[in-house]
Amino acid sequence: MAPASTGTPSNGAAHKWVYLFEEGNADRNLLGGKGAGCATMTAAGLPVPAGFTITTEACVSYYSTNNQFPDGMWDQTLESLKAIESKMGKKLGDPNDPLLVSVRSGARVSMPGMMDTVLNLGLNDVSVEGLAKLTNNPRFALDAYRRFISMFGRIVQGIDTAKFDHVLDEAKERAGVKSDPELSDAQLREVVAEYKKIVKAETGADFPSDPLDQLKLAIQAVFGSWMGKRAVDYRRAEKLPDDWGTAVNVQTMVFGNMGDDSGTGVAFTRDPNTGENVLYGNFLANAQGEDVVAGIRNAEPISAMKDHNEDVYNQFVKIAGQLETTYRDMQDLEFTVERGKLYMLQTRSGKRTGRAAVKIAKDME
């Protein structure tokens, strides 16, 4: 990969590697698709969880300097973290009111399923208890913790996901239930303990408890996924260059798994198969995003969201139309509903069939 500028500009200012969403713009080359989308939605006043983007330039520099963060990047990351902590009134790792974040990739063009994401980062044995007390929902807190350990273990530590899946499947079998949400907090506590044993056996060390260590390792893992086999093979097939790099987005977590008034979904503003002007996608109540993407549970069509909360559904329909008008193109949207409040996580141009492309282009003339 070609090296990025890692020096100091001629005016003496340090190179800017990190942008808060409110500082960003629509520059997909610098901020990646997700970062540019979050910046645009934030500027438009849409409900976007607070966060920041580490630029694609930082990723390119990382590879050109033997997998080292460029000078100043980590300090800027910590400064941006403090900014979102201040905005949210929460602190990463706080034992009483912990801030949790997602760490996601963000290439300049969509590479669905090729890059890595870590959710619920910031949890440890202490903060999970604080989260349980704060929400008065121990089951939710422990569910978030077991998801975090398995995702971090798989993506950051390279542990076979089947090992975690086996423990979860056994727990459901013992409990006589079919789906994850049916497990009690006591049963999830046992799952967490087993997950931590897997990490210790596979890595020779305890699961990392310092949230800043977790964050640094997750950022390195997302950078690393840019040159992972899946991503490289995808770029070869799509004829995309290796020297673009990926951005990294660190964003306040919102939770779709806090009960029946919560959920998560993905949707296109039009049917990507036919181009018909109708919302097309899936919604899953009481779930987090990876449940929809991975097909862990059977999702409902996006229209079913109306049955769960008509006001939230109508708000989503309005925002979907607003974003399509802004971009003058069909959008692919990701969102979460937390306790009846809608949050937009991503907007990007959606992939479509040739037939749909013709109809959409004609409709938008």
mmCIF file of C-alpha atoms in Angstrom:
data_model
loop_
_atom_site.group_PDB
_atom_site.id
_atom_site.type_symbol
_atom_site.label_atom_id
_atom_site.label_comp_id
_atom_site.label_asym_id
_atom_site.label_seq_id
_atom_site.Cartn_x
_atom_site.Cartn_y
_atom_site.Cartn_z
ATOM 1 C CA MET A 1 0.000 0.000 0.000
ATOM 2 C CA ALA A 2 1.199 3.502 -0.739
ATOM 3 C CA PRO A 3 2.235 5.467 2.366
ATOM 4 C CA ALA A 4 0.119 8.366 3.546
ATOM 5 C CA SER A 5 1.503 11.659 4.739
ATOM 6 C CA THR A 6 2.576 11.105 8.335
ATOM 7 C CA GLY A 7 4.462 14.326 8.839
ATOM 8 C CA THR A 8 3.463 17.731 10.074
ATOM 9 C CA PRO A 9 1.960 20.244 7.642
ATOM 10 C CA SER A 10 4.051 23.276 6.763
ATOM 11 C CA ASN A 11 2.016 25.521 9.076
ATOM 12 C CA GLY A 12 3.191 23.460 12.057
ATOM 13 C CA ALA A 13 -0.215 21.963 12.840
ATOM 14 C CA ALA A 14 -0.403 18.243 13.595
ATOM 15 C CA HIS A 15 -1.952 16.067 10.899
ATOM 16 C CA LYS A 16 -5.634 15.430 11.603
ATOM 17 C CA TRP A 17 -6.325 11.722 11.746
ATOM 18 C CA VAL A 18 -9.610 11.775 13.674
ATOM 19 C CA TYR A 19 -12.881 13.654 13.031
ATOM 20 C CA LEU A 20 -15.899 13.869 15.315
ATOM 21 C CA PHE A 21 -19.080 13.246 13.318
ATOM 22 C CA GLU A 22 -19.998 16.921 13.662
ATOM 23 C CA GLU A 23 -16.572 17.895 12.259
ATOM 24 C CA GLY A 24 -16.827 15.604 9.251
ATOM 25 C CA ASN A 25 -18.296 16.023 5.792
ATOM 26 C CA ALA A 26 -19.328 13.937 2.799
ATOM 27 C CA ASP A 27 -15.729 13.058 1.813
ATOM 28 C CA ARG A 28 -15.978 9.277 1.411
ATOM 29 C CA ASN A 29 -12.332 9.015 0.327
ATOM 30 C CA LEU A 30 -11.134 10.367 3.675
ATOM 31 C CA LEU A 31 -13.903 9.283 6.072
ATOM 32 C CA GLY A 32 -15.159 6.144 4.330
ATOM 33 C CA GLY A 33 -18.773 5.558 3.454
ATOM 34 C CA LYS A 34 -20.042 5.108 7.006
ATOM 35 C CA GLY A 35 -18.140 8.069 8.447
ATOM 36 C CA ALA A 36 -19.261 10.365 5.639
ATOM 37 C CA GLY A 37 -22.837 9.144 6.065
ATOM 38 C CA CYS A 38 -22.824 9.707 9.827
ATOM 39 C CA ALA A 39 -21.323 13.179 9.335
ATOM 40 C CA THR A 40 -23.997 14.067 6.766
ATOM 41 C CA MET A 41 -26.843 12.752 8.924
ATOM 42 C CA THR A 42 -25.460 14.547 12.004
ATOM 43 C CA ALA A 43 -25.252 17.814 10.069
ATOM 44 C CA ALA A 44 -28.877 17.319 8.981
ATOM 45 C CA GLY A 45 -29.983 17.032 12.607
ATOM 46 C CA LEU A 46 -30.986 13.366 12.373
ATOM 47 C CA PRO A 47 -30.791 11.123 15.475
ATOM 48 C CA VAL A 48 -27.258 9.745 15.115
ATOM 49 C CA PRO A 49 -25.435 8.349 18.186
ATOM 50 C CA ALA A 50 -22.324 10.437 18.968
ATOM 51 C CA GLY A 51 -19.057 9.193 17.539
ATOM 52 C CA PHE A 52 -15.906 9.854 15.548
ATOM 53 C CA THR A 53 -14.068 8.569 12.505
ATOM 54 C CA ILE A 54 -10.394 7.610 12.188
ATOM 55 C CA THR A 55 -9.508 8.362 8.577
ATOM 56 C CA THR A 56 -8.559 6.067 5.723
ATOM 57 C CA GLU A 57 -5.216 7.935 5.658
ATOM 58 C CA ALA A 58 -4.481 6.560 9.136
ATOM 59 C CA CYS A 59 -5.057 3.013 7.866
ATOM 60 C CA VAL A 60 -2.732 3.544 4.894
ATOM 61 C CA SER A 61 -0.085 4.974 7.217
ATOM 62 C CA TYR A 62 -0.573 2.025 9.606
ATOM 63 C CA TYR A 63 0.382 -0.412 6.854
ATOM 64 C CA SER A 64 3.273 1.703 5.595
ATOM 65 C CA THR A 65 4.897 1.824 9.070
ATOM 66 C CA ASN A 66 4.823 -1.877 9.964
ATOM 67 C CA ASN A 67 1.398 -1.833 11.632
ATOM 68 C CA GLN A 68 2.025 1.166 13.892
ATOM 69 C CA PHE A 69 -0.520 3.899 14.553
ATOM 70 C CA PRO A 70 0.662 7.159 12.922
ATOM 71 C CA ASP A 71 2.065 9.831 15.220
ATOM 72 C CA GLY A 72 -0.709 11.655 17.022
ATOM 73 C CA MET A 73 -3.536 9.323 16.018
ATOM 74 C CA TRP A 74 -4.006 7.642 19.397
ATOM 75 C CA ASP A 75 -3.870 10.979 21.256
ATOM 76 C CA GLN A 76 -6.501 12.391 18.884
ATOM 77 C CA THR A 77 -8.589 9.241 19.431
ATOM 78 C CA LEU A 78 -8.485 9.775 23.205
ATOM 79 C CA GLU A 79 -9.410 13.454 22.775
ATOM 80 C CA SER A 80 -12.375 12.518 20.590
ATOM 81 C CA LEU A 81 -13.412 9.846 23.081
ATOM 82 C CA LYS A 82 -13.462 12.487 25.827
ATOM 83 C CA ALA A 83 -15.644 14.665 23.594
ATOM 84 C CA ILE A 84 -18.295 11.978 23.146
ATOM 85 C CA GLU A 85 -18.057 11.053 26.852
ATOM 86 C CA SER A 86 -18.816 14.676 27.669
ATOM 87 C CA LYS A 87 -21.653 14.783 25.152
ATOM 88 C CA MET A 88 -23.256 11.590 26.476
ATOM 89 C CA GLY A 89 -22.534 12.225 30.169
ATOM 90 C CA LYS A 90 -20.983 8.775 30.427
ATOM 91 C CA LYS A 91 -17.431 7.469 30.639
ATOM 92 C CA LEU A 92 -15.885 4.406 29.016
ATOM 93 C CA GLY A 93 -15.418 1.788 31.736
ATOM 94 C CA ASP A 94 -17.283 3.755 34.413
ATOM 95 C CA PRO A 95 -18.441 1.268 37.072
ATOM 96 C CA ASN A 96 -21.795 2.999 37.571
ATOM 97 C CA ASP A 97 -22.804 4.491 34.199
ATOM 98 C CA PRO A 98 -20.535 3.031 31.507
ATOM 99 C CA LEU A 99 -20.309 4.369 27.962
ATOM 100 C CA LEU A 100 -20.207 1.517 25.480
ATOM 101 C CA VAL A 101 -19.064 1.953 21.888
ATOM 102 C CA SER A 102 -19.038 0.088 18.612
ATOM 103 C CA VAL A 103 -15.883 -0.047 16.497
ATOM 104 C CA ARG A 104 -16.720 -0.485 12.816
ATOM 105 C CA SER A 105 -14.908 -0.468 9.512
ATOM 106 C CA GLY A 106 -15.784 2.073 6.850
ATOM 107 C CA ALA A 107 -14.338 1.629 3.371
ATOM 108 C CA ARG A 108 -15.010 4.340 0.785
ATOM 109 C CA VAL A 109 -17.214 1.902 -1.159
ATOM 110 C CA SER A 110 -19.512 -0.685 0.353
ATOM 111 C CA MET A 111 -17.838 -4.044 1.044
ATOM 112 C CA PRO A 112 -20.704 -5.896 2.736
ATOM 113 C CA GLY A 113 -19.611 -8.616 5.132
ATOM 114 C CA MET A 114 -15.941 -8.297 4.208
ATOM 115 C CA MET A 115 -14.734 -6.164 7.120
ATOM 116 C CA ASP A 116 -14.927 -6.423 10.883
ATOM 117 C CA THR A 117 -17.045 -4.825 13.626
ATOM 118 C CA VAL A 118 -16.875 -4.993 17.425
ATOM 119 C CA LEU A 119 -19.975 -4.089 19.471
ATOM 120 C CA ASN A 120 -20.512 -3.353 23.197
ATOM 121 C CA LEU A 121 -16.866 -2.405 23.727
ATOM 122 C CA GLY A 122 -16.150 -1.093 27.227
ATOM 123 C CA LEU A 123 -17.751 -3.871 29.239
ATOM 124 C CA ASN A 124 -15.874 -5.775 31.933
ATOM 125 C CA ASP A 125 -16.825 -7.604 35.138
ATOM 126 C CA VAL A 126 -17.361 -4.325 36.999
ATOM 127 C CA SER A 127 -19.079 -2.149 34.386
ATOM 128 C CA VAL A 128 -21.510 -4.937 33.447
ATOM 129 C CA GLU A 129 -22.884 -4.831 36.993
ATOM 130 C CA GLY A 130 -23.195 -1.046 36.771
ATOM 131 C CA LEU A 131 -25.069 -1.381 33.498
ATOM 132 C CA ALA A 132 -27.389 -3.966 35.058
ATOM 133 C CA LYS A 133 -28.234 -1.648 37.982
ATOM 134 C CA LEU A 134 -28.538 1.437 35.776
ATOM 135 C CA THR A 135 -31.049 -0.202 33.436
ATOM 136 C CA ASN A 136 -32.618 -2.367 36.130
ATOM 137 C CA ASN A 137 -32.155 -5.133 33.602
ATOM 138 C CA PRO A 138 -29.420 -7.664 34.499
ATOM 139 C CA ARG A 139 -30.453 -9.883 31.603
ATOM 140 C CA PHE A 140 -29.817 -7.114 29.079
ATOM 141 C CA ALA A 141 -26.410 -6.255 30.579
ATOM 142 C CA LEU A 142 -25.236 -9.866 30.603
ATOM 143 C CA ASP A 143 -26.522 -10.431 27.078
ATOM 144 C CA ALA A 144 -24.473 -7.412 25.924
ATOM 145 C CA TYR A 145 -21.408 -8.759 27.757
ATOM 146 C CA ARG A 146 -21.589 -12.262 26.270
ATOM 147 C CA ARG A 147 -22.006 -10.744 22.794
ATOM 148 C CA PHE A 148 -18.969 -8.531 23.353
ATOM 149 C CA ILE A 149 -16.718 -11.344 24.584
ATOM 150 C CA SER A 150 -17.588 -13.623 21.672
ATOM 151 C CA MET A 151 -17.257 -10.872 19.053
ATOM 152 C CA PHE A 152 -13.994 -9.539 20.476
ATOM 153 C CA GLY A 153 -12.712 -13.101 20.836
ATOM 154 C CA ARG A 154 -13.515 -13.924 17.232
ATOM 155 C CA ILE A 155 -12.458 -10.695 15.529
ATOM 156 C CA VAL A 156 -9.631 -9.379 17.683
ATOM 157 C CA GLN A 157 -8.222 -12.580 19.171
ATOM 158 C CA GLY A 158 -8.865 -14.947 16.270
ATOM 159 C CA ILE A 159 -10.860 -17.524 18.232
ATOM 160 C CA ASP A 160 -13.104 -19.872 16.250
ATOM 161 C CA THR A 161 -16.686 -18.619 16.625
ATOM 162 C CA ALA A 162 -17.926 -22.218 16.748
ATOM 163 C CA LYS A 163 -16.458 -22.531 20.250
ATOM 164 C CA PHE A 164 -18.686 -19.713 21.519
ATOM 165 C CA ASP A 165 -21.690 -20.927 19.521
ATOM 166 C CA HIS A 166 -21.352 -24.380 21.081
ATOM 167 C CA VAL A 167 -21.560 -22.944 24.609
ATOM 168 C CA LEU A 168 -24.612 -20.851 23.726
ATOM 169 C CA ASP A 169 -26.376 -23.767 22.031
ATOM 170 C CA GLU A 170 -25.733 -25.978 25.056
ATOM 171 C CA ALA A 171 -27.119 -23.297 27.377
ATOM 172 C CA LYS A 172 -30.332 -23.071 25.325
ATOM 173 C CA GLU A 173 -30.624 -26.848 25.276
ATOM 174 C CA ARG A 174 -30.228 -27.068 29.069
ATOM 175 C CA ALA A 175 -32.781 -24.298 29.542
ATOM 176 C CA GLY A 176 -35.207 -25.918 27.117
ATOM 177 C CA VAL A 177 -35.504 -22.782 24.966
ATOM 178 C CA LYS A 178 -35.008 -22.108 21.269
ATOM 179 C CA SER A 179 -33.853 -18.481 21.067
ATOM 180 C CA ASP A 180 -31.250 -16.331 22.840
ATOM 181 C CA PRO A 181 -33.747 -13.826 24.358
ATOM 182 C CA GLU A 182 -35.372 -16.681 26.296
ATOM 183 C CA LEU A 183 -32.244 -17.264 28.389
ATOM 184 C CA SER A 184 -32.436 -15.802 31.908
ATOM 185 C CA ASP A 185 -29.843 -13.541 33.491
ATOM 186 C CA ALA A 186 -28.586 -16.451 35.611
ATOM 187 C CA GLN A 187 -28.173 -18.630 32.522
ATOM 188 C CA LEU A 188 -26.397 -15.801 30.672
ATOM 189 C CA ARG A 189 -24.040 -15.345 33.612
ATOM 190 C CA GLU A 190 -22.994 -18.967 33.166
ATOM 191 C CA VAL A 191 -22.493 -18.371 29.426
ATOM 192 C CA VAL A 192 -20.245 -15.370 30.173
ATOM 193 C CA ALA A 193 -18.151 -17.474 32.576
ATOM 194 C CA GLU A 194 -17.748 -20.187 29.937
ATOM 195 C CA TYR A 195 -16.845 -17.638 27.262
ATOM 196 C CA LYS A 196 -14.084 -16.239 29.483
ATOM 197 C CA LYS A 197 -12.732 -19.759 29.983
ATOM 198 C CA ILE A 198 -12.564 -20.165 26.197
ATOM 199 C CA VAL A 199 -10.584 -16.909 25.879
ATOM 200 C CA LYS A 200 -8.150 -18.006 28.604
ATOM 201 C CA ALA A 201 -7.674 -21.441 27.026
ATOM 202 C CA GLU A 202 -7.201 -20.048 23.499
ATOM 203 C CA THR A 203 -4.986 -17.045 24.287
ATOM 204 C CA GLY A 204 -3.281 -17.994 27.541
ATOM 205 C CA ALA A 205 -4.491 -14.748 29.138
ATOM 206 C CA ASP A 206 -7.621 -13.404 30.778
ATOM 207 C CA PHE A 207 -10.110 -11.434 28.695
ATOM 208 C CA PRO A 208 -8.820 -7.809 28.604
ATOM 209 C CA SER A 209 -10.651 -5.712 31.197
ATOM 210 C CA ASP A 210 -9.169 -2.249 30.496
ATOM 211 C CA PRO A 211 -11.554 -0.485 28.065
ATOM 212 C CA LEU A 212 -8.744 1.564 26.498
ATOM 213 C CA ASP A 213 -6.812 -1.629 25.791
ATOM 214 C CA GLN A 214 -9.996 -3.073 24.299
ATOM 215 C CA LEU A 215 -10.376 0.021 22.106
ATOM 216 C CA LYS A 216 -6.801 0.018 20.852
ATOM 217 C CA LEU A 217 -6.927 -3.692 20.007
ATOM 218 C CA ALA A 218 -10.284 -3.326 18.240
ATOM 219 C CA ILE A 219 -9.009 -0.436 16.085
ATOM 220 C CA GLN A 220 -5.965 -2.520 15.143
ATOM 221 C CA ALA A 221 -8.264 -5.430 14.257
ATOM 222 C CA VAL A 222 -10.426 -3.262 11.979
ATOM 223 C CA PHE A 223 -7.329 -1.905 10.242
ATOM 224 C CA GLY A 224 -6.131 -5.513 9.980
ATOM 225 C CA SER A 225 -9.359 -6.652 8.366
ATOM 226 C CA TRP A 226 -8.619 -4.384 5.384
ATOM 227 C CA MET A 227 -5.916 -6.827 4.326
ATOM 228 C CA GLY A 228 -7.797 -9.918 5.496
ATOM 229 C CA LYS A 229 -8.439 -12.639 2.922
ATOM 230 C CA ARG A 230 -12.174 -11.904 2.564
ATOM 231 C CA ALA A 231 -11.576 -8.211 1.912
ATOM 232 C CA VAL A 232 -8.645 -8.786 -0.463
ATOM 233 C CA ASP A 233 -10.577 -11.396 -2.457
ATOM 234 C CA TYR A 234 -13.548 -9.039 -2.681
ATOM 235 C CA ARG A 235 -11.363 -6.189 -3.949
ATOM 236 C CA ARG A 236 -9.809 -8.465 -6.543
ATOM 237 C CA ALA A 237 -13.250 -9.469 -7.784
ATOM 238 C CA GLU A 238 -14.521 -5.867 -7.812
ATOM 239 C CA LYS A 239 -11.222 -4.448 -9.172
ATOM 240 C CA LEU A 240 -10.765 -2.109 -6.200
ATOM 241 C CA PRO A 241 -7.270 -0.930 -5.175
ATOM 242 C CA ASP A 242 -5.558 -2.003 -1.962
ATOM 243 C CA ASP A 243 -4.174 1.460 -1.197
ATOM 244 C CA TRP A 244 -7.528 3.048 -0.339
ATOM 245 C CA GLY A 245 -7.491 1.775 3.249
ATOM 246 C CA THR A 246 -10.476 1.700 5.572
ATOM 247 C CA ALA A 247 -11.699 4.274 8.041
ATOM 248 C CA VAL A 248 -12.633 3.209 11.580
ATOM 249 C CA ASN A 249 -15.810 4.510 13.219
ATOM 250 C CA VAL A 250 -16.114 4.599 17.002
ATOM 251 C CA GLN A 251 -19.719 5.276 17.930
ATOM 252 C CA THR A 252 -21.816 5.341 21.081
ATOM 253 C CA MET A 253 -23.763 2.102 21.399
ATOM 254 C CA VAL A 254 -27.518 2.133 21.304
ATOM 255 C CA PHE A 255 -29.306 -1.061 22.152
ATOM 256 C CA GLY A 256 -31.969 -2.871 20.214
ATOM 257 C CA ASN A 257 -31.998 -5.729 22.737
ATOM 258 C CA MET A 258 -33.522 -3.874 25.701
ATOM 259 C CA GLY A 259 -36.973 -5.424 25.382
ATOM 260 C CA ASP A 260 -39.987 -5.529 23.122
ATOM 261 C CA ASP A 261 -39.951 -1.734 22.653
ATOM 262 C CA SER A 262 -36.487 -2.047 21.093
ATOM 263 C CA GLY A 263 -35.140 -3.575 17.910
ATOM 264 C CA THR A 264 -32.851 -3.226 14.938
ATOM 265 C CA GLY A 265 -33.108 -3.315 11.188
ATOM 266 C CA VAL A 266 -31.729 -2.724 7.733
ATOM 267 C CA ALA A 267 -33.748 -1.276 4.890
ATOM 268 C CA PHE A 268 -33.524 0.082 1.356
ATOM 269 C CA THR A 269 -35.552 3.151 0.486
ATOM 270 C CA ARG A 270 -36.754 1.250 -2.610
ATOM 271 C CA ASP A 271 -36.977 -2.393 -3.599
ATOM 272 C CA PRO A 272 -33.439 -3.197 -4.880
ATOM 273 C CA ASN A 273 -34.792 -6.013 -7.051
ATOM 274 C CA THR A 274 -37.485 -4.111 -8.935
ATOM 275 C CA GLY A 275 -36.884 -0.436 -8.149
ATOM 276 C CA GLU A 276 -40.435 -0.074 -6.793
ATOM 277 C CA ASN A 277 -40.812 2.979 -4.536
ATOM 278 C CA VAL A 278 -41.477 1.027 -1.347
ATOM 279 C CA LEU A 279 -39.367 0.392 1.764
ATOM 280 C CA TYR A 280 -37.645 -2.983 1.529
ATOM 281 C CA GLY A 281 -35.791 -4.690 4.363
ATOM 282 C CA ASN A 282 -35.957 -6.454 7.705
ATOM 283 C CA PHE A 283 -36.732 -5.581 11.308
ATOM 284 C CA LEU A 284 -36.012 -7.696 14.360
ATOM 285 C CA ALA A 285 -37.487 -6.813 17.756
ATOM 286 C CA ASN A 286 -35.368 -7.100 20.912
ATOM 287 C CA ALA A 287 -32.151 -7.715 18.976
ATOM 288 C CA GLN A 288 -28.797 -6.206 18.047
ATOM 289 C CA GLY A 289 -27.573 -5.565 14.516
ATOM 290 C CA GLU A 290 -25.507 -8.689 14.063
ATOM 291 C CA ASP A 291 -28.626 -10.813 14.671
ATOM 292 C CA VAL A 292 -30.167 -9.410 11.480
ATOM 293 C CA VAL A 293 -26.990 -9.526 9.385
ATOM 294 C CA ALA A 294 -26.008 -13.025 10.513
ATOM 295 C CA GLY A 295 -29.528 -14.422 10.233
ATOM 296 C CA ILE A 296 -29.297 -15.741 13.808
ATOM 297 C CA ARG A 297 -33.044 -15.169 14.236
ATOM 298 C CA ASN A 298 -35.801 -14.864 11.687
ATOM 299 C CA ALA A 299 -36.453 -11.200 11.002
ATOM 300 C CA GLU A 300 -39.779 -9.641 10.051
ATOM 301 C CA PRO A 301 -40.317 -7.482 6.965
ATOM 302 C CA ILE A 302 -39.648 -3.793 7.587
ATOM 303 C CA SER A 303 -43.396 -3.064 7.428
ATOM 304 C CA ALA A 304 -43.883 -5.139 10.607
ATOM 305 C CA MET A 305 -42.056 -2.397 12.505
ATOM 306 C CA LYS A 306 -45.338 -0.476 12.280
ATOM 307 C CA ASP A 307 -47.024 -3.112 14.459
ATOM 308 C CA HIS A 308 -44.383 -2.700 17.168
ATOM 309 C CA ASN A 309 -44.401 1.114 17.247
ATOM 310 C CA GLU A 310 -46.312 3.073 14.634
ATOM 311 C CA ASP A 311 -44.823 6.453 15.632
ATOM 312 C CA VAL A 312 -41.249 5.160 15.266
ATOM 313 C CA TYR A 313 -42.118 3.522 11.953
ATOM 314 C CA ASN A 314 -43.574 6.768 10.621
ATOM 315 C CA GLN A 315 -40.471 8.666 11.773
ATOM 316 C CA PHE A 316 -38.262 6.147 9.960
ATOM 317 C CA VAL A 317 -40.323 6.473 6.765
ATOM 318 C CA LYS A 318 -39.915 10.262 6.912
ATOM 319 C CA ILE A 319 -36.138 10.055 7.467
ATOM 320 C CA ALA A 320 -35.756 7.486 4.670
ATOM 321 C CA GLY A 321 -37.466 9.876 2.273
ATOM 322 C CA GLN A 322 -35.357 12.789 3.498
ATOM 323 C CA LEU A 323 -32.104 10.890 2.936
ATOM 324 C CA GLU A 324 -33.127 9.707 -0.526
ATOM 325 C CA THR A 325 -33.931 13.303 -1.468
ATOM 326 C CA THR A 326 -30.609 14.534 -0.047
ATOM 327 C CA TYR A 327 -28.524 11.975 -1.951
ATOM 328 C CA ARG A 328 -30.787 11.763 -5.015
ATOM 329 C CA ASP A 329 -30.312 8.000 -4.924
ATOM 330 C CA MET A 330 -31.755 4.879 -3.323
ATOM 331 C CA GLN A 331 -30.275 4.494 0.162
ATOM 332 C CA ASP A 332 -29.294 1.440 2.192
ATOM 333 C CA LEU A 333 -30.056 2.249 5.852
ATOM 334 C CA GLU A 334 -29.136 0.710 9.200
ATOM 335 C CA PHE A 335 -30.994 1.706 12.350
ATOM 336 C CA THR A 336 -31.712 0.765 15.946
ATOM 337 C CA VAL A 337 -34.708 1.427 18.156
ATOM 338 C CA GLU A 338 -33.823 1.708 21.865
ATOM 339 C CA ARG A 339 -36.776 1.858 24.247
ATOM 340 C CA GLY A 340 -38.991 3.432 21.635
ATOM 341 C CA LYS A 341 -36.417 5.930 20.313
ATOM 342 C CA LEU A 342 -35.086 5.700 16.754
ATOM 343 C CA TYR A 343 -31.368 6.055 15.999
ATOM 344 C CA MET A 344 -29.854 6.124 12.504
ATOM 345 C CA LEU A 345 -26.544 4.262 12.227
ATOM 346 C CA GLN A 346 -25.706 4.348 8.525
ATOM 347 C CA THR A 347 -26.810 5.562 5.124
ATOM 348 C CA ARG A 348 -25.179 4.675 1.828
ATOM 349 C CA SER A 349 -26.157 4.175 -1.777
ATOM 350 C CA GLY A 350 -27.796 0.787 -2.090
ATOM 351 C CA LYS A 351 -26.804 -1.991 -4.469
ATOM 352 C CA ARG A 352 -29.541 -2.900 -6.976
ATOM 353 C CA THR A 353 -30.284 -5.067 -9.987
ATOM 354 C CA GLY A 354 -29.968 -3.662 -13.506
ATOM 355 C CA ARG A 355 -33.745 -3.687 -13.826
ATOM 356 C CA ALA A 356 -34.124 -1.711 -10.596
ATOM 357 C CA ALA A 357 -31.398 0.735 -11.629
ATOM 358 C CA VAL A 358 -33.269 1.660 -14.790
ATOM 359 C CA LYS A 359 -36.579 2.214 -12.967
ATOM 360 C CA ILE A 360 -34.992 4.203 -10.126
ATOM 361 C CA ALA A 361 -33.078 6.433 -12.559
ATOM 362 C CA LYS A 362 -36.256 7.070 -14.536
ATOM 363 C CA ASP A 363 -38.316 7.799 -11.392
ATOM 364 C CA MET A 364 -35.718 10.284 -10.138
ATOM 365 C CA GLU A 365 -35.404 12.234 -13.392
#
